Amino acid sequence: MSRILMVEDGRDSASALLDHLCNAGHEVEHIGDGATALDRILSSPPALTLLDVVLPQIDGLQVLQKVRSHSDHPIIMLTARTREVDRLRGLDLGADDYVCKPFSPREVVARVHTVLRRHAQREGACAAPSKSVSFRDAHGGAQLEGQALDLTRRELLLLRTLSRDPGRVFTRSRLLEAAFPEALDVSERAVDGHIKNLRRKLSAVAPSHGWIRSIYGVGFSFAERPA
């Protein structure tokens, strides 16, 4: 059983999801405003937070941003904002997932289990973020399953970012910040070009596994080889 915090303005709209989470064996606390939720997350972190965007006092994106300055606590955004720019904003700020209303409570419960499982795997592997990829030092080369990779600096930065958190979806803008920290005029298309080259080099070493997966309209994630 996991302790879930649901931050939703209005208990009626949250009741169906709350019931499904309780039936799945979770302990659920409901909070209706952002300020109280932020204090609760920082003082007594639950296993996962379901966070609406539109909230009294402090909106969900501000809560997310403040939490991310302290921890990687799992957060799934729940919102009626369906525009791509809104979804990307939440993911850029560090949301683990983003679900648009109206949604199926059963689907949200499934996503909760996925994020919790991924977070547990990440915590267990914090000393070695990827079992397949290793790095010599901050500026050195990388190895995939024991074989050296001939990577450019940009490719190395991208691989380091992606493999640090297998399964997590990184938007193009976040990868752009990681691979081009000093550049101000580089387009997100540059990320696609480097990802294409990186995939080719990873495949040359271990062709039987798709290491970098595209998430349509969002970005990319690193797929660790199953144990």
Short mmCIF file of C-alpha atoms in Angstrom, two decimals:
data_model
loop_
_atom_site.label_atom_id
_atom_site.label_comp_id
_atom_site.label_asym_id
_atom_site.label_seq_id
_atom_site.Cartn_x
_atom_site.Cartn_y
_atom_site.Cartn_z
CA MET A 1 0.00 0.00 0.00
CA SER A 2 1.26 3.48 -0.90
CA ARG A 3 0.27 6.84 0.52
CA ILE A 4 -1.07 9.01 -2.29
CA LEU A 5 -1.71 12.75 -2.05
CA MET A 6 -4.47 14.02 -4.35
CA VAL A 7 -4.43 17.78 -4.83
CA GLU A 8 -7.71 18.73 -6.48
CA ASP A 9 -9.93 21.80 -6.06
CA GLY A 10 -13.31 20.17 -5.40
CA ARG A 11 -13.87 16.83 -3.76
CA ASP A 12 -16.75 15.85 -6.06
CA SER A 13 -14.53 15.81 -9.16
CA ALA A 14 -11.92 13.78 -7.28
CA SER A 15 -14.26 11.26 -5.64
CA ALA A 16 -14.31 8.64 -8.43
CA LEU A 17 -10.53 8.59 -8.71
CA LEU A 18 -10.18 8.54 -4.93
CA ASP A 19 -12.44 5.48 -4.75
CA HIS A 20 -10.44 3.65 -7.44
CA LEU A 21 -7.15 4.38 -5.68
CA CYS A 22 -8.52 3.15 -2.35
CA ASN A 23 -9.88 0.01 -4.00
CA ALA A 24 -6.39 -0.58 -5.43
CA GLY A 25 -5.06 -0.65 -1.86
CA HIS A 26 -3.68 2.87 -1.52
CA GLU A 27 -4.12 5.31 1.34
CA VAL A 28 -5.30 8.59 -0.18
CA GLU A 29 -5.33 12.09 1.29
CA HIS A 30 -7.23 14.86 -0.48
CA ILE A 31 -6.12 18.52 -0.32
CA GLY A 32 -7.90 21.33 -2.15
CA ASP A 33 -5.31 24.11 -2.42
CA GLY A 34 -1.73 24.48 -3.60
CA ALA A 35 -0.22 26.13 -0.53
CA THR A 36 -1.34 23.40 1.86
CA ALA A 37 -0.28 20.72 -0.62
CA LEU A 38 3.19 22.21 -1.00
CA ASP A 39 3.69 22.29 2.77
CA ARG A 40 2.50 18.67 3.08
CA ILE A 41 4.74 17.38 0.27
CA LEU A 42 7.84 19.06 1.69
CA SER A 43 7.18 18.22 5.35
CA SER A 44 5.77 14.71 4.98
CA PRO A 45 6.25 13.42 1.42
CA PRO A 46 3.74 10.82 0.23
CA ALA A 47 4.73 8.05 -2.14
CA LEU A 48 3.22 10.01 -5.04
CA THR A 49 1.23 13.18 -5.65
CA LEU A 50 -1.61 13.64 -8.13
CA LEU A 51 -1.54 17.37 -8.77
CA ASP A 52 -4.14 19.51 -10.52
CA VAL A 53 -2.88 22.60 -12.34
CA VAL A 54 -5.67 25.06 -11.47
CA LEU A 55 -5.65 25.46 -7.68
CA PRO A 56 -6.38 28.21 -5.13
CA GLN A 57 -3.48 30.18 -3.62
CA ILE A 58 -0.65 28.50 -5.57
CA ASP A 59 -1.25 26.79 -8.90
CA GLY A 60 -0.05 23.26 -9.61
CA LEU A 61 2.85 24.28 -11.84
CA GLN A 62 4.24 26.53 -9.09
CA VAL A 63 3.90 23.68 -6.60
CA LEU A 64 5.70 21.35 -9.04
CA GLN A 65 8.52 23.84 -9.58
CA LYS A 66 9.04 24.41 -5.85
CA VAL A 67 9.00 20.67 -5.08
CA ARG A 68 11.52 19.96 -7.85
CA SER A 69 13.97 22.39 -6.25
CA HIS A 70 14.07 20.01 -3.27
CA SER A 71 13.45 16.48 -4.52
CA ASP A 72 12.43 14.14 -7.34
CA HIS A 73 9.24 13.15 -5.49
CA PRO A 74 6.91 11.42 -8.03
CA ILE A 75 4.23 13.79 -9.38
CA ILE A 76 1.51 13.18 -11.96
CA MET A 77 -0.27 16.27 -13.25
CA LEU A 78 -4.05 16.11 -13.67
CA THR A 79 -5.55 18.96 -15.65
CA ALA A 80 -8.21 20.13 -18.06
CA ARG A 81 -5.56 22.00 -20.05
CA THR A 82 -5.11 19.90 -23.16
CA ARG A 83 -2.88 22.13 -25.29
CA GLU A 84 0.48 20.64 -26.17
CA VAL A 85 2.30 23.69 -24.78
CA ASP A 86 0.68 23.11 -21.37
CA ARG A 87 1.66 19.43 -21.30
CA LEU A 88 5.21 20.24 -22.31
CA ARG A 89 5.42 22.94 -19.65
CA GLY A 90 4.54 20.41 -16.95
CA LEU A 91 7.01 17.85 -18.25
CA ASP A 92 9.73 20.49 -18.58
CA LEU A 93 9.27 21.39 -14.93
CA GLY A 94 9.78 17.75 -13.97
CA ALA A 95 6.36 16.05 -13.88
CA ASP A 96 6.60 12.27 -14.14
CA ASP A 97 3.40 12.06 -16.17
CA TYR A 98 0.60 14.33 -17.41
CA VAL A 99 -3.03 13.22 -17.69
CA CYS A 100 -5.68 15.39 -19.33
CA LYS A 101 -9.29 15.58 -18.15
CA PRO A 102 -11.67 13.93 -18.65
CA PHE A 103 -9.78 10.76 -17.85
CA SER A 104 -10.53 7.17 -16.93
CA PRO A 105 -9.87 6.58 -13.21
CA ARG A 106 -8.63 3.08 -14.06
CA GLU A 107 -6.07 4.54 -16.47
CA VAL A 108 -4.83 6.99 -13.84
CA VAL A 109 -4.45 4.15 -11.31
CA ALA A 110 -2.42 2.23 -13.91
CA ARG A 111 -0.21 5.28 -14.47
CA VAL A 112 0.24 5.67 -10.72
CA HIS A 113 1.50 2.09 -10.50
CA THR A 114 3.85 2.65 -13.44
CA VAL A 115 5.35 5.82 -11.96
CA LEU A 116 5.71 4.24 -8.51
CA ARG A 117 7.43 1.20 -10.00
CA ARG A 118 9.77 3.37 -12.07
CA HIS A 119 10.60 5.56 -9.07
CA ALA A 120 11.39 2.48 -6.94
CA GLN A 121 13.70 1.19 -9.65
CA ARG A 122 15.38 4.57 -9.87
CA GLU A 123 15.89 4.75 -6.12
CA GLY A 124 17.32 1.24 -6.07
CA ALA A 125 19.73 2.05 -8.85
CA CYS A 126 20.75 5.54 -7.72
CA ALA A 127 24.40 4.54 -7.39
CA ALA A 128 24.40 3.12 -10.92
CA PRO A 129 21.63 4.85 -12.93
CA SER A 130 21.95 2.46 -15.86
CA LYS A 131 23.15 -1.11 -15.77
CA SER A 132 24.07 -0.91 -19.44
CA VAL A 133 25.80 2.47 -19.73
CA SER A 134 28.86 3.61 -17.79
CA PHE A 135 30.85 6.85 -17.87
CA ARG A 136 34.51 7.38 -17.10
CA ASP A 137 34.12 10.88 -15.65
CA ALA A 138 32.22 14.12 -16.17
CA HIS A 139 33.97 14.87 -19.48
CA GLY A 140 35.21 11.45 -20.54
CA GLY A 141 33.77 8.78 -22.75
CA ALA A 142 31.04 6.22 -22.26
CA GLN A 143 30.66 2.47 -22.57
CA LEU A 144 27.61 0.45 -23.56
CA GLU A 145 27.59 -3.04 -22.09
CA GLY A 146 31.35 -2.89 -21.71
CA GLN A 147 32.14 -1.61 -25.20
CA ALA A 148 33.50 1.88 -25.77
CA LEU A 149 31.32 4.39 -27.62
CA ASP A 150 32.80 6.97 -29.97
CA LEU A 151 30.58 9.93 -29.04
CA THR A 152 30.72 13.65 -29.62
CA ARG A 153 30.40 15.93 -26.60
CA ARG A 154 26.74 16.63 -27.41
CA GLU A 155 25.94 12.94 -27.79
CA LEU A 156 27.69 12.20 -24.51
CA LEU A 157 25.65 14.85 -22.69
CA LEU A 158 22.42 13.52 -24.17
CA LEU A 159 23.23 9.93 -23.27
CA ARG A 160 24.21 10.91 -19.74
CA THR A 161 20.92 12.76 -19.24
CA LEU A 162 18.71 10.03 -20.70
CA SER A 163 20.41 7.04 -19.06
CA ARG A 164 20.46 8.69 -15.63
CA ASP A 165 16.72 8.04 -15.38
CA PRO A 166 15.67 5.07 -17.57
CA GLY A 167 12.02 5.14 -18.60
CA ARG A 168 11.51 8.82 -17.84
CA VAL A 169 10.33 10.97 -20.73
CA PHE A 170 12.51 13.99 -21.45
CA THR A 171 11.12 16.79 -23.60
CA ARG A 172 13.23 18.17 -26.42
CA SER A 173 13.61 21.48 -24.61
CA ARG A 174 15.00 19.77 -21.50
CA LEU A 175 17.44 17.74 -23.60
CA LEU A 176 18.39 20.92 -25.41
CA GLU A 177 19.33 22.49 -22.07
CA ALA A 178 21.37 19.41 -21.16
CA ALA A 179 23.31 19.12 -24.44
CA PHE A 180 23.66 22.81 -25.29
CA PRO A 181 23.96 24.53 -21.89
CA GLU A 182 25.94 27.47 -23.29
CA ALA A 183 23.92 28.00 -26.50
CA LEU A 184 20.99 30.40 -26.77
CA ASP A 185 20.07 30.17 -30.44
CA VAL A 186 19.93 26.39 -31.09
CA SER A 187 16.59 24.95 -32.22
CA GLU A 188 15.04 21.79 -30.79
CA ARG A 189 15.57 20.14 -34.20
CA ALA A 190 19.25 19.92 -33.28
CA VAL A 191 18.30 17.44 -30.56
CA ASP A 192 16.63 15.18 -33.14
CA GLY A 193 19.80 15.12 -35.24
CA HIS A 194 22.03 14.19 -32.34
CA ILE A 195 19.54 11.57 -31.11
CA LYS A 196 19.57 10.00 -34.59
CA ASN A 197 23.38 9.75 -34.54
CA LEU A 198 23.38 8.48 -30.95
CA ARG A 199 20.88 5.75 -31.80
CA ARG A 200 23.05 4.63 -34.71
CA LYS A 201 26.13 4.35 -32.47
CA LEU A 202 24.28 2.49 -29.73
CA SER A 203 22.80 0.12 -32.29
CA ALA A 204 26.24 -0.58 -33.75
CA VAL A 205 27.30 -1.96 -30.36
CA ALA A 206 24.05 -3.69 -29.35
CA PRO A 207 21.60 -3.83 -32.26
CA SER A 208 19.00 -6.12 -30.71
CA HIS A 209 17.54 -3.48 -28.37
CA GLY A 210 15.97 -0.09 -29.05
CA TRP A 211 17.87 2.06 -26.57
CA ILE A 212 16.25 5.44 -27.18
CA ARG A 213 12.52 5.55 -27.71
CA SER A 214 10.51 8.39 -29.22
CA ILE A 215 7.44 9.65 -27.39
CA TYR A 216 5.28 11.25 -30.08
CA GLY A 217 4.87 14.98 -29.65
CA VAL A 218 6.92 15.07 -26.44
CA GLY A 219 10.49 13.80 -26.62
CA PHE A 220 12.58 10.72 -25.83
CA SER A 221 13.30 8.16 -23.12
CA PHE A 222 16.09 5.68 -22.48
CA ALA A 223 15.01 2.02 -22.46
CA GLU A 224 17.18 -0.06 -20.17
CA ARG A 225 17.63 -3.64 -21.34
CA PRO A 226 15.45 -5.95 -19.18
CA ALA A 227 17.37 -7.81 -16.50
#
